[in-house]
mmCIF file of C-alpha atoms in Angstrom:
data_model
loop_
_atom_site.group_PDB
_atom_site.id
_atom_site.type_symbol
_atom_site.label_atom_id
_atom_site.label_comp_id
_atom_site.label_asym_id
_atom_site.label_seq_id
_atom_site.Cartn_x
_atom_site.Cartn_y
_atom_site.Cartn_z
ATOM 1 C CA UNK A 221 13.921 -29.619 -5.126
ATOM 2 C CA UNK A 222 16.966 -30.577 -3.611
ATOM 3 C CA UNK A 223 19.693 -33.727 -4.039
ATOM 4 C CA UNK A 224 18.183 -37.020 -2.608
ATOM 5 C CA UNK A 225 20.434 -36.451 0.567
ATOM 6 C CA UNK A 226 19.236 -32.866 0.579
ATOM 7 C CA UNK A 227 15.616 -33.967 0.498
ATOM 8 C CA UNK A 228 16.301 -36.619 3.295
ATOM 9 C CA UNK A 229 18.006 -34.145 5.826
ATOM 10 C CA UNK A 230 14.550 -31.818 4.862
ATOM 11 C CA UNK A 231 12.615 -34.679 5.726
ATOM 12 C CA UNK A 232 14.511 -35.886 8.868
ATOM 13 C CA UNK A 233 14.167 -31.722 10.148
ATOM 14 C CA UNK A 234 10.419 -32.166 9.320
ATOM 15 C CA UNK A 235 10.120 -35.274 11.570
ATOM 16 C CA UNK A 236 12.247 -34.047 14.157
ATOM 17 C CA UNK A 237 10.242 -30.681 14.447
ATOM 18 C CA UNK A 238 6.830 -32.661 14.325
ATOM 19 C CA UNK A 239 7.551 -35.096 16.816
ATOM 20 C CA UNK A 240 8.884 -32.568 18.995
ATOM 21 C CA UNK A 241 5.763 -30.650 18.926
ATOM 22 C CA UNK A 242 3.841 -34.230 19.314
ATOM 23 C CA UNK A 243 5.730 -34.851 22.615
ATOM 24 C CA UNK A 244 4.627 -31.072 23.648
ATOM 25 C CA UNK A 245 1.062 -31.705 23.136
ATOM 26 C CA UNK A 246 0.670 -29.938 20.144
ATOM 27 C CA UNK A 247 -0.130 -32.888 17.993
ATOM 28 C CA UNK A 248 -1.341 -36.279 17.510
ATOM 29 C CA UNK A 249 0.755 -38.194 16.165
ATOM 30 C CA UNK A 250 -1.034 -42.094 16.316
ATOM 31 C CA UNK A 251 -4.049 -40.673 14.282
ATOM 32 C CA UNK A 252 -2.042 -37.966 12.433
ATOM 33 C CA UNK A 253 -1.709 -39.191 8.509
ATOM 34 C CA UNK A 254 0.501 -36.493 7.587
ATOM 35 C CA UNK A 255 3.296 -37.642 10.120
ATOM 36 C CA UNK A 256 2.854 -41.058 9.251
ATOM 37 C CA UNK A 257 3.334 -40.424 5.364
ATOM 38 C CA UNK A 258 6.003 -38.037 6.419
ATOM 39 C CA UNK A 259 7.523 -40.905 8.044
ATOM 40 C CA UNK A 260 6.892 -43.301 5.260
ATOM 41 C CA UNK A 261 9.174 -41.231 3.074
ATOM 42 C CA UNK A 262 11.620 -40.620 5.142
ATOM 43 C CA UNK A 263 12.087 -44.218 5.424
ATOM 44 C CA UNK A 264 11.433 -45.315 1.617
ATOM 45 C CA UNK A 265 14.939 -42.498 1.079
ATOM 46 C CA UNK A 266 16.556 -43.896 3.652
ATOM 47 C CA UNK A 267 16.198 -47.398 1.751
ATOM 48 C CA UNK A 268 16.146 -46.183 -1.795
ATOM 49 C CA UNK A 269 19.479 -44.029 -1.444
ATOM 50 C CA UNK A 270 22.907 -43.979 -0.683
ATOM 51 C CA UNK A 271 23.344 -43.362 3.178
ATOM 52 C CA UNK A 272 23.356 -40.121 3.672
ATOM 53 C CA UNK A 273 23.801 -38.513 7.643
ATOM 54 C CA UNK A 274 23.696 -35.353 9.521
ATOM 55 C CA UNK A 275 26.620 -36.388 10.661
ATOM 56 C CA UNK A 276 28.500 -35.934 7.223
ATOM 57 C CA UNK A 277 30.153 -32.969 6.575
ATOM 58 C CA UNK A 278 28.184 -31.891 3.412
ATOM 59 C CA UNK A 279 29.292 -28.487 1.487
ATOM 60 C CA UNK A 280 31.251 -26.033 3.915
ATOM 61 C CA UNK A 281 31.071 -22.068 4.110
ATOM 62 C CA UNK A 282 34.705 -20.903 3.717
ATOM 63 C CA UNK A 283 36.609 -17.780 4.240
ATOM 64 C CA UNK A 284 39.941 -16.452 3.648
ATOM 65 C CA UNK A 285 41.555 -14.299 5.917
ATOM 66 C CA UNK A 286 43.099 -11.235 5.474
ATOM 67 C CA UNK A 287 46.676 -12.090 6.948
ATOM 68 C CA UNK A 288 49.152 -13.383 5.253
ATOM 69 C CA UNK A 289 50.788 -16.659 7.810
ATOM 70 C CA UNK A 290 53.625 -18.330 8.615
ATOM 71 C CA UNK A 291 54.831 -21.751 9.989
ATOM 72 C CA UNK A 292 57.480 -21.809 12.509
ATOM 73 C CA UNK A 293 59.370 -24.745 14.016
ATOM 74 C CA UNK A 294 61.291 -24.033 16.785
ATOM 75 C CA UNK A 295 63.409 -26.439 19.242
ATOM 76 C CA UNK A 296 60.798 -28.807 21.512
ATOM 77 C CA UNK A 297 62.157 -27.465 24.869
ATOM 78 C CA UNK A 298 61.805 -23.689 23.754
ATOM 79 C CA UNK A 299 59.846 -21.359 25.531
ATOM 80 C CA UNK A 300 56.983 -19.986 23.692
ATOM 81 C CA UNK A 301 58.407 -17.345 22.232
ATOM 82 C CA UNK A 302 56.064 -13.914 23.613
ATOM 83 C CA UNK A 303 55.319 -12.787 20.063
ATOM 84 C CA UNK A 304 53.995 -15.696 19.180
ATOM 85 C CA UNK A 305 51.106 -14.975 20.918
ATOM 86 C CA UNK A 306 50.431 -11.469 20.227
ATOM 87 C CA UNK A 307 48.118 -11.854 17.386
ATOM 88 C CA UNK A 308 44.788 -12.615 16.965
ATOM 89 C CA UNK A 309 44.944 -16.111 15.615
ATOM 90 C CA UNK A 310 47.989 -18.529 16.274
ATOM 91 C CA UNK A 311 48.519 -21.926 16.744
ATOM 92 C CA UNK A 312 51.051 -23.100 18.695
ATOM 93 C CA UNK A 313 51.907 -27.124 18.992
ATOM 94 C CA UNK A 314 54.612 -29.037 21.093
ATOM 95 C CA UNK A 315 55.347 -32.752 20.609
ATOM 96 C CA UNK A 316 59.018 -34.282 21.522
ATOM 97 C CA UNK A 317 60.015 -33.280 18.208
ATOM 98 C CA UNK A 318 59.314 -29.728 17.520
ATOM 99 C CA UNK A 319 57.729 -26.650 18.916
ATOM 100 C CA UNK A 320 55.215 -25.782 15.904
ATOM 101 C CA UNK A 321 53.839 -22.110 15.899
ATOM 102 C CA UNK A 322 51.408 -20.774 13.053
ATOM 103 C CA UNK A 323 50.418 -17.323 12.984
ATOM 104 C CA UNK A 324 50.424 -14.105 10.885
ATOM 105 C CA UNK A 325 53.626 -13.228 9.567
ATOM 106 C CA UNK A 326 53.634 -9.390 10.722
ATOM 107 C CA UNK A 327 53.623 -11.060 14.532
ATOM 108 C CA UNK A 328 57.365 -12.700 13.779
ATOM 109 C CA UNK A 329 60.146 -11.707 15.401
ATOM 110 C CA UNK A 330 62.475 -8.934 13.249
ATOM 111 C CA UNK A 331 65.381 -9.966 15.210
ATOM 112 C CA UNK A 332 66.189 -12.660 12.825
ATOM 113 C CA UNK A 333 66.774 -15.082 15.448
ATOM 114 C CA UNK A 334 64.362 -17.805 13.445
ATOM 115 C CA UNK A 335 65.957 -20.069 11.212
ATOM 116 C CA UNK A 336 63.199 -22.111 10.267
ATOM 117 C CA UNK A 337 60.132 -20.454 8.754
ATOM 118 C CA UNK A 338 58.071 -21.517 5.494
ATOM 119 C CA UNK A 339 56.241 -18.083 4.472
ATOM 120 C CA UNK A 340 53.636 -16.733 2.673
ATOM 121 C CA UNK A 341 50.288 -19.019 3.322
ATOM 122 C CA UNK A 342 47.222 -18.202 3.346
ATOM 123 C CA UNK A 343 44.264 -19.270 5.663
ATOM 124 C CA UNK A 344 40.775 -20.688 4.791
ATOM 125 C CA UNK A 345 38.810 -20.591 7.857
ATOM 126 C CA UNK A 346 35.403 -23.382 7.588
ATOM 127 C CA UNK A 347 32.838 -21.051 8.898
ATOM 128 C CA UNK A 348 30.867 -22.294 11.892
ATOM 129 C CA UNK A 349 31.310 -24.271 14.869
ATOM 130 C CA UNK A 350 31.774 -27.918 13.880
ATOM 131 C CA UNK A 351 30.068 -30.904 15.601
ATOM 132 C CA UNK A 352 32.747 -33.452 17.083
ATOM 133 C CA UNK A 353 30.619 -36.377 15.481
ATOM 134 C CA UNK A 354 30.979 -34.926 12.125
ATOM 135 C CA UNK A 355 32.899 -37.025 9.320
ATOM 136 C CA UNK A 356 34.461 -35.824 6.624
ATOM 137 C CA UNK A 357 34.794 -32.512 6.790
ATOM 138 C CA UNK A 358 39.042 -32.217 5.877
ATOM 139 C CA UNK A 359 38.579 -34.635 3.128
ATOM 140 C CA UNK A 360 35.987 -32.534 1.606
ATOM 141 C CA UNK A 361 38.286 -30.092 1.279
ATOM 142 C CA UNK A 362 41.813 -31.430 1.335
ATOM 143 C CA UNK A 363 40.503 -34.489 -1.361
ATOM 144 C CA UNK A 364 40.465 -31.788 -4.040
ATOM 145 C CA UNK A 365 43.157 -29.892 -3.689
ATOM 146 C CA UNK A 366 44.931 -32.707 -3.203
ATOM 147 C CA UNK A 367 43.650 -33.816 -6.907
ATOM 148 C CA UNK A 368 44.760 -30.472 -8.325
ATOM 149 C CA UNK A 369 48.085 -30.355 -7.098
ATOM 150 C CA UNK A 370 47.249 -28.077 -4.431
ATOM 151 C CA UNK A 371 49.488 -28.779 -0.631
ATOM 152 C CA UNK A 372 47.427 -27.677 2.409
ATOM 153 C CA UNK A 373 48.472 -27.014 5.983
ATOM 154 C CA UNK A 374 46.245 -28.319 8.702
ATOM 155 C CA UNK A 375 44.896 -26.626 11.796
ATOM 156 C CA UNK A 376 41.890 -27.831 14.081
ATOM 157 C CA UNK A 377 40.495 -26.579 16.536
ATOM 158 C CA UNK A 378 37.579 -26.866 19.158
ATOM 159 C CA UNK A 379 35.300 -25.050 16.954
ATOM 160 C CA UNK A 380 36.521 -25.657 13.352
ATOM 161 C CA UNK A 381 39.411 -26.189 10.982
ATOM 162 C CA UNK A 382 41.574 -24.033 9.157
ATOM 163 C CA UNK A 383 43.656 -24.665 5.853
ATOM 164 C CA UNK A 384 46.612 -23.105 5.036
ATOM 165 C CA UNK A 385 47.636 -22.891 1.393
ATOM 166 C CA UNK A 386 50.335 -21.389 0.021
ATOM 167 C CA UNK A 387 49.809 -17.583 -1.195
ATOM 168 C CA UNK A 388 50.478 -18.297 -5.237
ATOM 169 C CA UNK A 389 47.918 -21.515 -4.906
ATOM 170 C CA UNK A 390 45.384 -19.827 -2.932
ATOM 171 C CA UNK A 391 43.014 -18.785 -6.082
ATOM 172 C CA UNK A 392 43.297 -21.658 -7.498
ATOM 173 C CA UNK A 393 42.243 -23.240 -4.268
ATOM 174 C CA UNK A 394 39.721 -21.027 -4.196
ATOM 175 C CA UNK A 395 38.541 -22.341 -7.496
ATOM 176 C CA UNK A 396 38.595 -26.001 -6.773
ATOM 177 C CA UNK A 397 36.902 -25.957 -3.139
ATOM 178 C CA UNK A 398 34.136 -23.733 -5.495
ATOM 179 C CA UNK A 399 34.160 -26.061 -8.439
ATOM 180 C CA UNK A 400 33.200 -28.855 -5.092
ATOM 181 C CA UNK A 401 30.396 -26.840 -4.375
ATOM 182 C CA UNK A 402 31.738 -25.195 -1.486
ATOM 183 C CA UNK A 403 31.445 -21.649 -1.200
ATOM 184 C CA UNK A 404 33.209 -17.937 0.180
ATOM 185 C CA UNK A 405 31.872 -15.488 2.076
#
């Protein structure tokens, strides 16, 4: 047996699935009891406990990649530098103040050209594509670190969100997001 909020997302699947199969025919739900206690339930939760949503974020699935990053600001009317975007993940942002580029610090340029670099993060990737609609999810994460002492970098993305910590935090961080009841793969 789950959490209360666990045990109301079951039931709200349950539903779901059941009146899904209803509207297919498979079903009746006006003289089917089960459904309606189902139903009952659902709703005593829903009254009986705190509000609790798909649309909350809930305990993520985190990994940490192998690379080692770095954050790079750059002029705002640079041109993207080339090597910038030779790696397999990067993030590159331009507002009137900065040109903002993220990646893995074996991309950078050896020329020594950059005079603004913070090194050595590392990256904890939230597993999963992540619904626009959901709430919460950087919070989750950045709300204890945060309490621990622990700085973060922020990335999002279309898919998910990425946190950057720095390399002599990271199993602490580790520790903390675990201790929140997230968990590594």
């Amino acid at each position: 047996m789950g959490t209360e909020g666990e045990d109301l997302l079951d039931f709200e699947s349950n539903v779901e699935e059941k009146f899904e199969k209803s509207r297919l025919g498979y079903t009746e739900v006006p003289g089917n009891p089960e459904l309606r206690e189902e139903i009952a339930k659902l709703y005593d939760l829903r009254k009986n406990s705190k509000p609790t949503s798909k649309r909350s974020a809930g305990k993520m699935k985190l990994e940490i990649l192998d690379s080692t990053f770095s954050v790079i600001k750059l002029s705002p009317t640079e041109t993207v530098p080339s090597w910038a975007t030779n790696c397999d993940v990067f993030s590159i942002t331009r507002t009137d103040e900065e040109l903002s580029i993220v990646c893995p610090s074996e991309c950078l340029s050896t020329n020594g050209e950059l005079k603004e670099v913070e090194n050595d993060w590392k990256c904890i990737k939230v597993e999963g594509i992540l619904d626009f609609g959901l709430t919460g999810i950087l919070a989750s994460l950045a709300n204890p670190l945060a309490e621990n002492k622990i700085s973060i970098f922020a990335i999002s993305t279309f898919n998910t969100d990425y946190l950057l910590v720095k390399n002599h935090s990271i199993e602490k961080a580790k520790s903390v997001l675990e201790n929140a009841g997230h968990t590594f793969i």
